[in-house]
mmCIF file of C-alpha atoms in Angstrom:
data_model
loop_
_atom_site.group_PDB
_atom_site.id
_atom_site.type_symbol
_atom_site.label_atom_id
_atom_site.label_comp_id
_atom_site.label_asym_id
_atom_site.label_seq_id
_atom_site.Cartn_x
_atom_site.Cartn_y
_atom_site.Cartn_z
ATOM 1 C CA MET A 25 -57.169 -2.426 32.190
ATOM 2 C CA ALA A 26 -53.844 -4.163 31.624
ATOM 3 C CA ASN A 27 -51.838 -3.611 28.478
ATOM 4 C CA LEU A 28 -52.105 -6.145 25.696
ATOM 5 C CA THR A 29 -48.815 -7.978 25.289
ATOM 6 C CA ILE A 30 -47.960 -9.382 21.889
ATOM 7 C CA VAL A 31 -45.265 -11.990 21.353
ATOM 8 C CA ALA A 32 -44.679 -12.396 17.637
ATOM 9 C CA HIS A 33 -42.361 -15.103 16.321
ATOM 10 C CA ILE A 34 -41.075 -14.610 12.781
ATOM 11 C CA THR A 35 -38.994 -17.291 11.081
ATOM 12 C CA SER A 36 -37.164 -16.449 7.897
ATOM 13 C CA LYS A 37 -35.924 -18.890 5.317
ATOM 14 C CA LYS A 38 -32.307 -19.796 6.078
ATOM 15 C CA ASP A 39 -30.984 -17.915 3.050
ATOM 16 C CA GLN A 40 -33.107 -14.818 3.706
ATOM 17 C CA VAL A 41 -32.095 -13.932 7.281
ATOM 18 C CA GLU A 42 -30.461 -10.593 6.474
ATOM 19 C CA LEU A 43 -33.337 -9.438 4.260
ATOM 20 C CA VAL A 44 -35.953 -10.277 6.868
ATOM 21 C CA LYS A 45 -33.878 -8.736 9.648
ATOM 22 C CA SER A 46 -33.414 -5.471 7.756
ATOM 23 C CA GLU A 47 -37.138 -5.281 7.002
ATOM 24 C CA LEU A 48 -38.045 -6.028 10.640
ATOM 25 C CA LEU A 49 -35.726 -3.241 11.782
ATOM 26 C CA LYS A 50 -37.549 -0.827 9.453
ATOM 27 C CA LEU A 51 -40.787 -1.509 11.361
ATOM 28 C CA ILE A 52 -39.479 -0.155 14.658
ATOM 29 C CA PRO A 53 -39.309 3.659 14.155
ATOM 30 C CA PRO A 54 -42.819 4.119 12.713
ATOM 31 C CA THR A 55 -44.364 1.657 15.166
ATOM 32 C CA LEU A 56 -42.916 3.414 18.201
ATOM 33 C CA LYS A 57 -44.684 6.583 17.012
ATOM 34 C CA GLU A 58 -48.080 4.872 16.749
ATOM 35 C CA GLU A 59 -50.814 5.666 19.218
ATOM 36 C CA GLY A 60 -50.943 3.092 21.994
ATOM 37 C CA CYS A 61 -47.502 1.559 21.449
ATOM 38 C CA VAL A 62 -45.817 1.140 24.838
ATOM 39 C CA ASN A 63 -42.818 -0.835 23.595
ATOM 40 C CA TYR A 64 -41.812 -2.736 20.458
ATOM 41 C CA ASP A 65 -38.687 -4.782 21.091
ATOM 42 C CA LEU A 66 -37.065 -6.979 18.448
ATOM 43 C CA HIS A 67 -34.981 -10.024 19.426
ATOM 44 C CA GLN A 68 -32.988 -12.571 17.403
ATOM 45 C CA ASP A 69 -32.353 -16.110 18.591
ATOM 46 C CA ASN A 70 -28.710 -16.666 19.584
ATOM 47 C CA GLU A 71 -28.634 -20.217 18.214
ATOM 48 C CA ASN A 72 -31.023 -19.899 15.279
ATOM 49 C CA PRO A 73 -30.493 -16.554 13.522
ATOM 50 C CA ALA A 74 -33.539 -17.192 11.303
ATOM 51 C CA HIS A 75 -35.822 -16.889 14.352
ATOM 52 C CA PHE A 76 -36.903 -13.384 15.369
ATOM 53 C CA MET A 77 -39.271 -12.320 18.116
ATOM 54 C CA PHE A 78 -41.078 -9.066 18.785
ATOM 55 C CA TYR A 79 -42.116 -8.394 22.376
ATOM 56 C CA GLU A 80 -44.727 -5.643 22.239
ATOM 57 C CA ASN A 81 -47.062 -3.902 24.645
ATOM 58 C CA TRP A 82 -50.081 -1.930 23.526
ATOM 59 C CA GLU A 83 -52.537 0.193 25.477
ATOM 60 C CA SER A 84 -55.458 -1.700 23.916
ATOM 61 C CA ARG A 85 -56.279 -4.489 21.485
ATOM 62 C CA GLU A 86 -57.968 -1.975 19.176
ATOM 63 C CA LEU A 87 -54.791 0.093 18.873
ATOM 64 C CA TRP A 88 -52.743 -3.050 18.211
ATOM 65 C CA GLN A 89 -55.222 -4.090 15.513
ATOM 66 C CA GLN A 90 -54.806 -0.670 13.877
ATOM 67 C CA HIS A 91 -51.054 -1.276 13.875
ATOM 68 C CA SER A 92 -51.574 -4.757 12.406
ATOM 69 C CA ALA A 93 -53.548 -3.309 9.495
ATOM 70 C CA GLY A 94 -51.142 -0.413 8.940
ATOM 71 C CA GLN A 95 -48.921 0.427 5.998
ATOM 72 C CA PRO A 96 -45.582 -0.505 7.631
ATOM 73 C CA LEU A 97 -46.686 -4.129 8.062
ATOM 74 C CA LYS A 98 -48.111 -4.185 4.544
ATOM 75 C CA ASP A 99 -44.752 -2.931 3.261
ATOM 76 C CA PHE A 100 -42.949 -5.602 5.307
ATOM 77 C CA GLY A 101 -45.146 -8.306 3.782
ATOM 78 C CA ALA A 102 -44.464 -7.072 0.261
ATOM 79 C CA ALA A 103 -40.707 -6.727 0.803
ATOM 80 C CA THR A 104 -40.333 -10.179 2.352
ATOM 81 C CA GLU A 105 -42.747 -12.154 0.188
ATOM 82 C CA GLY A 106 -41.290 -15.635 -0.193
ATOM 83 C CA ALA A 107 -38.570 -14.981 2.421
ATOM 84 C CA VAL A 108 -40.561 -15.819 5.568
ATOM 85 C CA GLU A 109 -41.202 -19.416 6.670
ATOM 86 C CA GLY A 110 -43.846 -18.473 9.187
ATOM 87 C CA ILE A 111 -45.260 -15.994 11.677
ATOM 88 C CA GLN A 112 -46.916 -16.870 14.982
ATOM 89 C CA ILE A 113 -48.713 -14.203 16.987
ATOM 90 C CA HIS A 114 -49.615 -14.653 20.652
ATOM 91 C CA GLU A 115 -51.910 -12.165 22.407
ATOM 92 C CA MET A 116 -51.151 -12.216 26.120
ATOM 93 C CA THR A 117 -52.040 -10.442 29.346
ATOM 94 C CA GLN A 118 -49.598 -10.016 32.220
ATOM 95 C CA ILE A 119 -50.982 -11.628 35.361
ATOM 96 C CA VAL A 120 -48.302 -10.710 37.930
#
């Protein structure tokens, strides 16, 4: 079975970019240690610094769902409450 690819777009409020960025960076070390995490790559838009994107690959949807319900993401939500404009999550499968 193919890995589950996640593309997550996170948009911070314009005056909260550095807070959101620092909290997103905190997610990387514990996530890379999680079972099933193949990669967890954070990107920032070159023209809109308030737009961040995680490109992730997981061995299964179940393992990604465990990550999604985990403490690091709960901590991120608490630390950035009111600082995030929106989050869009896309579950994808590589076809070629």
